[in-house]
Each structure stands twice: as structure tokens, then as C-alpha cells.
PDB file of C-alpha atoms in Angstrom:
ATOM      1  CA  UNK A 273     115.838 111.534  59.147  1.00 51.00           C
ATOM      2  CA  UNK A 274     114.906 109.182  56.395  1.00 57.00           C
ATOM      3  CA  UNK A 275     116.080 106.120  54.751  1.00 59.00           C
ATOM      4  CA  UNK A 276     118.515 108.258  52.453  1.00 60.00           C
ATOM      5  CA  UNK A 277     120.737 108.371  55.353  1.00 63.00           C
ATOM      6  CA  UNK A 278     123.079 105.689  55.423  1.00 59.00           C
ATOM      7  CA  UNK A 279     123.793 103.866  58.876  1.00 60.00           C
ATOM      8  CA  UNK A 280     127.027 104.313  60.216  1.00 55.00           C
ATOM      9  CA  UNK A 281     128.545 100.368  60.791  1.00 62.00           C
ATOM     10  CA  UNK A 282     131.052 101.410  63.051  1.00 59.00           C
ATOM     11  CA  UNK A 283     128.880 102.507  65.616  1.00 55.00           C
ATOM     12  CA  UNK A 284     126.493  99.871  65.410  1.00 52.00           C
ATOM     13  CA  UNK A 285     129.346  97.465  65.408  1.00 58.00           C
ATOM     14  CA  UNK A 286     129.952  99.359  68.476  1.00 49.00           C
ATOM     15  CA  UNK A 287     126.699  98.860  70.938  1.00 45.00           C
ATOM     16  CA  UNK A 288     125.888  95.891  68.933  1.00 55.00           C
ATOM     17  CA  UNK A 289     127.800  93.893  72.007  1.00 54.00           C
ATOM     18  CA  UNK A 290     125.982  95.755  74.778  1.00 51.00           C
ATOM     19  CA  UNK A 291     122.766  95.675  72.386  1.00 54.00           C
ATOM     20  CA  UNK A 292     122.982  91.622  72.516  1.00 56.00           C
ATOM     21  CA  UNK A 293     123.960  91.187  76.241  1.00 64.00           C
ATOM     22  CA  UNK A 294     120.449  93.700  76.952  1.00 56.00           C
ATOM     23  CA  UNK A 295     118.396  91.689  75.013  1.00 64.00           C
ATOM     24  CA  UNK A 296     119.447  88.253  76.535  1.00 70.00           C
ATOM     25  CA  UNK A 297     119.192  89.801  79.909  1.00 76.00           C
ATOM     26  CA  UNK A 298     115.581  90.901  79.539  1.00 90.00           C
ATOM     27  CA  UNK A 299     114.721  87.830  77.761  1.00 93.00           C
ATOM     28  CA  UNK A 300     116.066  85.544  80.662  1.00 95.00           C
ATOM     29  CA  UNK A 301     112.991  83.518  81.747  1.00 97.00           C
ATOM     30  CA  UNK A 302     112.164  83.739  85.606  1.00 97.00           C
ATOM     31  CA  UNK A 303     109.036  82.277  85.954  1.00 97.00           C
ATOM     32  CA  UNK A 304     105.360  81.053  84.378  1.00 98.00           C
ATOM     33  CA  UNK A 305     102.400  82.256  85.016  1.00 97.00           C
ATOM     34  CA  UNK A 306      98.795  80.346  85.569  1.00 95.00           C
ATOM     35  CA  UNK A 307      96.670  82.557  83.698  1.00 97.00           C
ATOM     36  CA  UNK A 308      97.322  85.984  82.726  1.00 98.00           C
ATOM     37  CA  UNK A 309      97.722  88.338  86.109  1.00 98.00           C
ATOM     38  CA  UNK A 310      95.707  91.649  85.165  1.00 98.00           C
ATOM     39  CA  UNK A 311      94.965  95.343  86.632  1.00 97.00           C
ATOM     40  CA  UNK A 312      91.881  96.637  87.054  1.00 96.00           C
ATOM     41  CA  UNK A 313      91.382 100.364  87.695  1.00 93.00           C
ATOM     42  CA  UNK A 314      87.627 100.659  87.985  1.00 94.00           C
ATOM     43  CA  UNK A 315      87.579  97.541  90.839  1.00 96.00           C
ATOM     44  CA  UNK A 316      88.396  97.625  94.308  1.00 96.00           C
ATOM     45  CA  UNK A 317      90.802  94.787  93.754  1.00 97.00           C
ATOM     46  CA  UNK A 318      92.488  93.127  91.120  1.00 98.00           C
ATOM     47  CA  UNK A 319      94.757  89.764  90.431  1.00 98.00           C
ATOM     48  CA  UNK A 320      98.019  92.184  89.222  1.00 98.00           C
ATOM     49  CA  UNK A 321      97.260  94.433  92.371  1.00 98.00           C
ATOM     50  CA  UNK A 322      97.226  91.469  94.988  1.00 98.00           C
ATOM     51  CA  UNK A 323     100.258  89.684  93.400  1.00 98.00           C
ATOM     52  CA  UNK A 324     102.567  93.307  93.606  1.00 98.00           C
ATOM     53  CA  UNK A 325     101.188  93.876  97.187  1.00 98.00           C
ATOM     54  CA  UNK A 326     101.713  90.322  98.260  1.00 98.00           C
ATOM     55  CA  UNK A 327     105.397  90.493  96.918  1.00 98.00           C
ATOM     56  CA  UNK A 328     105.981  93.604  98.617  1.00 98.00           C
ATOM     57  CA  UNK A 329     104.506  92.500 102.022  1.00 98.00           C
ATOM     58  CA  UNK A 330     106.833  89.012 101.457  1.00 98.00           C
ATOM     59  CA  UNK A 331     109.743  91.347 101.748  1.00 98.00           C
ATOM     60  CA  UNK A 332     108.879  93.575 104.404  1.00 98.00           C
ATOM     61  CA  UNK A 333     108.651  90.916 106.368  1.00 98.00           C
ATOM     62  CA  UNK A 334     112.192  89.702 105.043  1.00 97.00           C
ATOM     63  CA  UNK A 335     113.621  93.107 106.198  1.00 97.00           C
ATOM     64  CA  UNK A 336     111.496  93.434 108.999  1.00 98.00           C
ATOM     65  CA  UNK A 337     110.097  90.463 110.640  1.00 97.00           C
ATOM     66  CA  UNK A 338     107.330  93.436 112.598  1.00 98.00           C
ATOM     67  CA  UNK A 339     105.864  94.259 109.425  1.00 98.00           C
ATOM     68  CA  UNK A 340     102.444  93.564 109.280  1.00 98.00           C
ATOM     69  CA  UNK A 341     100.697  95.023 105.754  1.00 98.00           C
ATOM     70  CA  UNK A 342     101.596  96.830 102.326  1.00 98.00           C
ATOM     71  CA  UNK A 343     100.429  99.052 100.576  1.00 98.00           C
ATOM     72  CA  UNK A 344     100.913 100.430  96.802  1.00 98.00           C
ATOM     73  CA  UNK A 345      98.597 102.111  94.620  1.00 97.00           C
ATOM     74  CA  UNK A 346      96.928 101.347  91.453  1.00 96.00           C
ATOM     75  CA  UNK A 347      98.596 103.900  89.154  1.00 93.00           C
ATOM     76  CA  UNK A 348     102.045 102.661  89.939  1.00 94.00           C
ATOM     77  CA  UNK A 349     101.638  98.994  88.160  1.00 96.00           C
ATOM     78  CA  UNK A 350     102.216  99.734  84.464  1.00 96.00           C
ATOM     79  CA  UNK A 351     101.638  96.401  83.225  1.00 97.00           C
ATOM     80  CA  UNK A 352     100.014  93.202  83.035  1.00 98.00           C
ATOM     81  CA  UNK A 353     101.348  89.674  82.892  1.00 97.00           C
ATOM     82  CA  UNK A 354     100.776  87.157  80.201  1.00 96.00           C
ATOM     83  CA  UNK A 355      99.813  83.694  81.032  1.00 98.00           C
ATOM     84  CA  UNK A 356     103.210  81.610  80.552  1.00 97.00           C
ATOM     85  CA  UNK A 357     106.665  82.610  80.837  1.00 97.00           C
ATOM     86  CA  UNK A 358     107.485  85.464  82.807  1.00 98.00           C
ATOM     87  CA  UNK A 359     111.261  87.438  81.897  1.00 97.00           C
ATOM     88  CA  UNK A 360     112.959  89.951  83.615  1.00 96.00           C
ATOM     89  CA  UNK A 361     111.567  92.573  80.911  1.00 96.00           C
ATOM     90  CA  UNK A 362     108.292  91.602  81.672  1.00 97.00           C
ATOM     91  CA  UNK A 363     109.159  92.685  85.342  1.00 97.00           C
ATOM     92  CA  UNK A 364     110.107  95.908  83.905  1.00 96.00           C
ATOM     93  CA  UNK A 365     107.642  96.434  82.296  1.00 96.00           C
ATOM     94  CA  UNK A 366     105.448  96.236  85.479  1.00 97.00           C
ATOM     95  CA  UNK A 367     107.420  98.349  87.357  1.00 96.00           C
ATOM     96  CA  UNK A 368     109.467 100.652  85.305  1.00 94.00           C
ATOM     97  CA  UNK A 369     110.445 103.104  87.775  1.00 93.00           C
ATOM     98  CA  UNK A 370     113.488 103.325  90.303  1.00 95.00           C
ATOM     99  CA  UNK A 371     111.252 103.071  93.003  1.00 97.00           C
ATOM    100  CA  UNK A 372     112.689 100.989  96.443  1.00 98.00           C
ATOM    101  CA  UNK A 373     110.909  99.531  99.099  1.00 98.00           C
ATOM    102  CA  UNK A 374     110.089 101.628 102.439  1.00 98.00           C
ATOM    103  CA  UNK A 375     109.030 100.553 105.903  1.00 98.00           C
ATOM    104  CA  UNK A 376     106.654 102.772 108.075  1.00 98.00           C
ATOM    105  CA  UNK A 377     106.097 102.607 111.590  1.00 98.00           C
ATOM    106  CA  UNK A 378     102.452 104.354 111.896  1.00 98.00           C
ATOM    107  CA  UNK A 379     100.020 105.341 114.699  1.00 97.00           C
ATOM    108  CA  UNK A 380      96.349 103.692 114.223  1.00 97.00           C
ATOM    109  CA  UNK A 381      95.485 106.850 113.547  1.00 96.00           C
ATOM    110  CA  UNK A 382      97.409 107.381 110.255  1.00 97.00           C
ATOM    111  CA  UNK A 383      96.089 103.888 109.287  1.00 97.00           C
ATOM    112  CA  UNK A 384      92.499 104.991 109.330  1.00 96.00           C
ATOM    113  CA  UNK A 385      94.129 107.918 107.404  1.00 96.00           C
ATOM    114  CA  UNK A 386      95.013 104.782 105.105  1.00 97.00           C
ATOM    115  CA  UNK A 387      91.552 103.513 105.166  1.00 97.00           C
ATOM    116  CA  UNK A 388      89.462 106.611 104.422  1.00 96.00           C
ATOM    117  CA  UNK A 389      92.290 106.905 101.120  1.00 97.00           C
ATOM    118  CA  UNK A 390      91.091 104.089 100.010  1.00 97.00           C
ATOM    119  CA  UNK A 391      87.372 104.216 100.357  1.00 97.00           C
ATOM    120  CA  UNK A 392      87.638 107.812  98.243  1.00 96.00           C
ATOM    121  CA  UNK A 393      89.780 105.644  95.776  1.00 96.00           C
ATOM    122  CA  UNK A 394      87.573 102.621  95.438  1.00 96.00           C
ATOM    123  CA  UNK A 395      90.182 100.606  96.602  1.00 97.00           C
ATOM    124  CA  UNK A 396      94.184 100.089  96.196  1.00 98.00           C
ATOM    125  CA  UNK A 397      96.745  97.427  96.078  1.00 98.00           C
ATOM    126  CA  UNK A 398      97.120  96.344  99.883  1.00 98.00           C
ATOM    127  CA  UNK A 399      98.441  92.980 101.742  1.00 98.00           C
ATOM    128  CA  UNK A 400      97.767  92.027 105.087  1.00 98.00           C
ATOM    129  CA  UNK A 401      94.532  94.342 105.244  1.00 98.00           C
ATOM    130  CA  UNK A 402      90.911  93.638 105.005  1.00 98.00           C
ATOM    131  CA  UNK A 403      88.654  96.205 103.975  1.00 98.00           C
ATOM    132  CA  UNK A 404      84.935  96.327 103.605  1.00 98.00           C
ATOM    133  CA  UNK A 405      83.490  99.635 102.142  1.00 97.00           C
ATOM    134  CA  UNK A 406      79.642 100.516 102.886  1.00 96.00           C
ATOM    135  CA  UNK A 407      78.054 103.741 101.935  1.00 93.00           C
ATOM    136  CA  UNK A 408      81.094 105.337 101.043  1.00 93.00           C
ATOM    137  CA  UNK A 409      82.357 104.957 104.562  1.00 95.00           C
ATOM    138  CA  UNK A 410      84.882 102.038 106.083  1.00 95.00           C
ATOM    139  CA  UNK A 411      82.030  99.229 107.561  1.00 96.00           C
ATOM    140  CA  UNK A 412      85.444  96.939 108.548  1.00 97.00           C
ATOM    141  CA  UNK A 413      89.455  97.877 108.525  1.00 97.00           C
ATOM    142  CA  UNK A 414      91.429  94.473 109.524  1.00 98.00           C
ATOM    143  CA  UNK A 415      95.085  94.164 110.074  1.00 98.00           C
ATOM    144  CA  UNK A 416      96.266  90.723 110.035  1.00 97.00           C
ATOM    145  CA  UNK A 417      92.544  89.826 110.796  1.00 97.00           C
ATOM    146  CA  UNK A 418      92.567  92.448 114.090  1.00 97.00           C
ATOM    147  CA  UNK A 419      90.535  95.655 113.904  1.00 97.00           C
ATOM    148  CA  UNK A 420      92.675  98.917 114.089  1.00 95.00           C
ATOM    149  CA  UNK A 421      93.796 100.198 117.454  1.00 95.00           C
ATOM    150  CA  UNK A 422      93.733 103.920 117.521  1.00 90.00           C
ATOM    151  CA  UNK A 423      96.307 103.660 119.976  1.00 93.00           C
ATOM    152  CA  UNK A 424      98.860 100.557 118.647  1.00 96.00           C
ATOM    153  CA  UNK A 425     101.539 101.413 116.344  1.00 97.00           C
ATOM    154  CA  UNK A 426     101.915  99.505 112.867  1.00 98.00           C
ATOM    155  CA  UNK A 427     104.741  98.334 110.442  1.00 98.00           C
ATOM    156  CA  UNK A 428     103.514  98.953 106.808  1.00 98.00           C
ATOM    157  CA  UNK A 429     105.762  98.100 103.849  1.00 98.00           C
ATOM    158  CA  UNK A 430     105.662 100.413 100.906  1.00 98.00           C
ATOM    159  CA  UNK A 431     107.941 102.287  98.510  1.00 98.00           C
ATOM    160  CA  UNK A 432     109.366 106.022  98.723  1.00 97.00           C
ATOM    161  CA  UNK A 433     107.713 107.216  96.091  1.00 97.00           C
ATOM    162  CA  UNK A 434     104.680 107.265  98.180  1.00 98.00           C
ATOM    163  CA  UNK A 435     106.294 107.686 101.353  1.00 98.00           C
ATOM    164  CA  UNK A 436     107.318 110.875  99.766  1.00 97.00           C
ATOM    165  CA  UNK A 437     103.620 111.896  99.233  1.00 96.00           C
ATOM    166  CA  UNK A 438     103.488 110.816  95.480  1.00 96.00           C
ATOM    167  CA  UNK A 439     100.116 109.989  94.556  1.00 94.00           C
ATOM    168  CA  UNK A 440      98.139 112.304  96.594  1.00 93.00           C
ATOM    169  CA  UNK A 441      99.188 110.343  99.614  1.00 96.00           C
ATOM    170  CA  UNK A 442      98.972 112.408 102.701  1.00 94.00           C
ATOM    171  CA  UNK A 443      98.929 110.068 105.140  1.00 95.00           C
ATOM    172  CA  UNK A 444     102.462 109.161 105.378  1.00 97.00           C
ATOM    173  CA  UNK A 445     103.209 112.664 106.285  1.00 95.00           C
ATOM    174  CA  UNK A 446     104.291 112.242 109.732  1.00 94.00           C
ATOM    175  CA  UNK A 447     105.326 108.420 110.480  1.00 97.00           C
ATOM    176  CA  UNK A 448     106.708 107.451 114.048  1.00 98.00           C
ATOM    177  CA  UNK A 449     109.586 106.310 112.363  1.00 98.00           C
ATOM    178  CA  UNK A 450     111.202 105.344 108.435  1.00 98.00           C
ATOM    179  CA  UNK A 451     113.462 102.662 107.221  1.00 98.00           C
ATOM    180  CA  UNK A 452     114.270 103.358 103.559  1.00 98.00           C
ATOM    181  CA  UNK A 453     115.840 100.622 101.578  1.00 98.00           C
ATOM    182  CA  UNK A 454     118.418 100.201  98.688  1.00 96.00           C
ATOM    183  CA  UNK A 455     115.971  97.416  97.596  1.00 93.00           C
ATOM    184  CA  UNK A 456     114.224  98.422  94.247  1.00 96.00           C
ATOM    185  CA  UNK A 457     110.480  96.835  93.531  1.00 96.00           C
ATOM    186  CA  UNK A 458     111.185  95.303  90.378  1.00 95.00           C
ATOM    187  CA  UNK A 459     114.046  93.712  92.164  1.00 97.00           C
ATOM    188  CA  UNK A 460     111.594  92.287  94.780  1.00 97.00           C
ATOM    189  CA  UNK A 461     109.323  91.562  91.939  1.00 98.00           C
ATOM    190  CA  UNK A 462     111.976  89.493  90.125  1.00 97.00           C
ATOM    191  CA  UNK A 463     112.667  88.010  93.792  1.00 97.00           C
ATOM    192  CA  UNK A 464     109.406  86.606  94.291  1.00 98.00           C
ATOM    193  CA  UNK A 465     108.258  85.494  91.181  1.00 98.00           C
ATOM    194  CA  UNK A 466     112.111  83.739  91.144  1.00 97.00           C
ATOM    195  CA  UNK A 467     111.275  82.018  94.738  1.00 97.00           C
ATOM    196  CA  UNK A 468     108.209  80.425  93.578  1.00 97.00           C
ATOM    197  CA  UNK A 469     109.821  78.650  90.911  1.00 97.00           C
ATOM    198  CA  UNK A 470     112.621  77.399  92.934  1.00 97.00           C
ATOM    199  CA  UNK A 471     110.009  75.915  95.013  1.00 97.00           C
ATOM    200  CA  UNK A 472     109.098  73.936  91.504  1.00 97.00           C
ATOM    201  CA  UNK A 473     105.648  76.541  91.500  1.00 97.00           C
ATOM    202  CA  UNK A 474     103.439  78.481  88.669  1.00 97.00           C
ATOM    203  CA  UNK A 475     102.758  82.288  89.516  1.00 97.00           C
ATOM    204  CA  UNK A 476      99.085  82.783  90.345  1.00 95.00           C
ATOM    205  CA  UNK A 477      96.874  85.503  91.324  1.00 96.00           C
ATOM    206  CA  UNK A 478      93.607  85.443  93.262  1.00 96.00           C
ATOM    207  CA  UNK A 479      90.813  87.699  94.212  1.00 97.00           C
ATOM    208  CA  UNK A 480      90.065  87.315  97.770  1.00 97.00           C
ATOM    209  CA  UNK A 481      87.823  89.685  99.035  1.00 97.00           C
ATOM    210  CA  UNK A 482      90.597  91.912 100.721  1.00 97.00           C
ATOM    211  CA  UNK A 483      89.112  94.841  99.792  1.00 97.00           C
ATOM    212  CA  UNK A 484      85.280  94.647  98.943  1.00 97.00           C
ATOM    213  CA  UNK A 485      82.792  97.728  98.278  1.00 96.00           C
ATOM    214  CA  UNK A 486      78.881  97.038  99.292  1.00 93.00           C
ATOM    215  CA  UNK A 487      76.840  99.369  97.363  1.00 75.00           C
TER     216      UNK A 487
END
């Protein structure tokens, strides 16, 4: 194809409509950002990985008042945030997949399965978790500031893409019990960036030492 080929108006006059509607649906402003909310692959934490986690952990406990962490991993955020105005294509772009949210009831056990993912990862999006990493081996594993009991069961909020084992995750493999959701991620995104500026808020991001890794 090449410029000698002559576009055909009817059909543009045709999605034009839908064309329009898209773009002022993507372009609808939702919130503003502080300062630009960034990954970071090579660090055990990063602003654009505690924001997703955070939002997902806000709704698990809107779904399940039990829930007590999240988890996502670093691969599935496919975009930063700009400092200023965030759209609804900016959410998109962070999260372009059909991926919904997914509540796991696990043993300790499988969250020390968690743990020891993370320490061979250097680290991945969590909420509610503390983890301190020491000689390539977990030092300190903290739910809701408690350590883990091998014994106690735990609510973790996630999506089904890794409930499903995406990722390499193994540890989800055999959960005492699964609550899948209709609720997409970019829908909770939009949700929680949306909440913040009803409450007359900026979006920010913070590094907080959730996850740290002591050489």
C-alpha cells in the first residue's frame, strides 16, 4: 500500500463516529499526578509498582474485607505515568491486558512460597507485605506488620493471570480456596486513581522500604 491508493470516504465517514467517541473516551481526564510514577525492573521496589499493588490491595479489601496483602509482578505494568493529568488511556496503557482481580485464601506455607519468589526475583510489586532480603535468603517476611504463621491461613489479592501460573508463578498452585472476579485491573486502576480525586487529592507514589535487599 502506498499513497497512490486513494482512501475510500465512505468508510471513513463510516468509523469516523466511533473513531471520535474512542478518542474522547481515552482522553477523559481522571486524575493528576505529583511527579511522574515510574517502574523499575532492576530494584526491589519501585513508585509505579507500589501505586498498582496499593490499588489492588484497596480493592481486595472492597471485595473482601479479610484480605490482608497483594501481590502483582513487575512484568505485568507496561507503563509509566507522567507527572500531571492522568486519562483513561493512560490507564490502558499501564495495564493493557484483560486481566481481573483474584482473591486467594493461602496456607503460611504457600506465602513463604511467595517470599522465596521474590528473593530469586529481586523483588515484586506487593501491598501489605514487608520484606527484607539478606544473603539471598528472606532475613524478615511481614504481613500487615506480623511475621508469617506456617500454620494461619491468608487472604492475598491478585489477578488470574497469575493465579493461573502466568509468570513462572508456582505458588498459587494449590490455594485453600479462589474467588475470581468480573473486576478488570485497569478498571480498579481507573477506580482508584478516580477516588483520590473525588477526595479533592494528587496521585502520588512513594518508596517505603516494603521490600528492601541488604547486600
Amino acid at each position: 500500500m502506498d499513497t497512490s491508493i486513494v482512501a475510500d470516504s465512505s468508510i471513513i465517514n463510516y468509523y469516523a463516529p466511533y473513531k471520535a467517541k474512542l478518542e474522547a473516551a481515552m482522553n477523559r481526564i481522571i486524575g493528576y499526578a505529583e511527579g511522574p510514577i515510574t517502574r523499575n525492573r532492576n530494584a526491589p521496589e519501585s513508585l509505579m509498582g507500589n501505586f498498582f499493588a496499593d490499588a489492588l490491595l484497596w480493592k481486595g479489601k472492597q471485595l473482601d474485607q479479610e484480605v490482608q496483602a497483594s501481590f502483582a509482578t513487575k512484568d505485568g505494568i507496561r507503563a509509566d505515568l507522567h507527572a500531571g493529568d492522568i486519562t483513561v488511556g493512560n490507564i490502558f496503557e499501564v495495564m493493557p491486558f484483560e486481566n481481573a482481580v483474584c482473591i486467594l485464601t493461602l496456607s503460611g506455607g504457600d506465602m513463604l512460597r511467595l517470599a522465596d519468589y521474590m528473593v530469586k526475583t529481586g523483588g515484586q510489586p506487593v501491598g501489605g507485605i514487608e520484606l527484607v532480603i539478606e544473603n539471598g535468603k528472606a532475613k524478615e517476611f511481614l504481613v500487615e506488620g506480623k511475621p508469617i504463621d506456617p500454620d494461619a491461613h491468608y487472604k492475598l489479592a491478585t489477578y488470574d493471570y497469575l493465579a493461573n501460573g502466568g509468570d513462572y508463578v508456582t505458588f498459587f498452585d494449590k490455594p485453600i480456596a479462589r474467588e475470581d472476579y468480573t473486576q478488570l485491573l485497569r478498571e480498579t486502576l481507573m477506580q482508584y486513581v478516580s477516588g483520590i480525586t473525588k477526595q479533592g487529592k494528587h496521585v502520588q507514589a512513594q518508596l517505603d522500604g516494603r521490600i528492601q535487599i541488604i547486600k
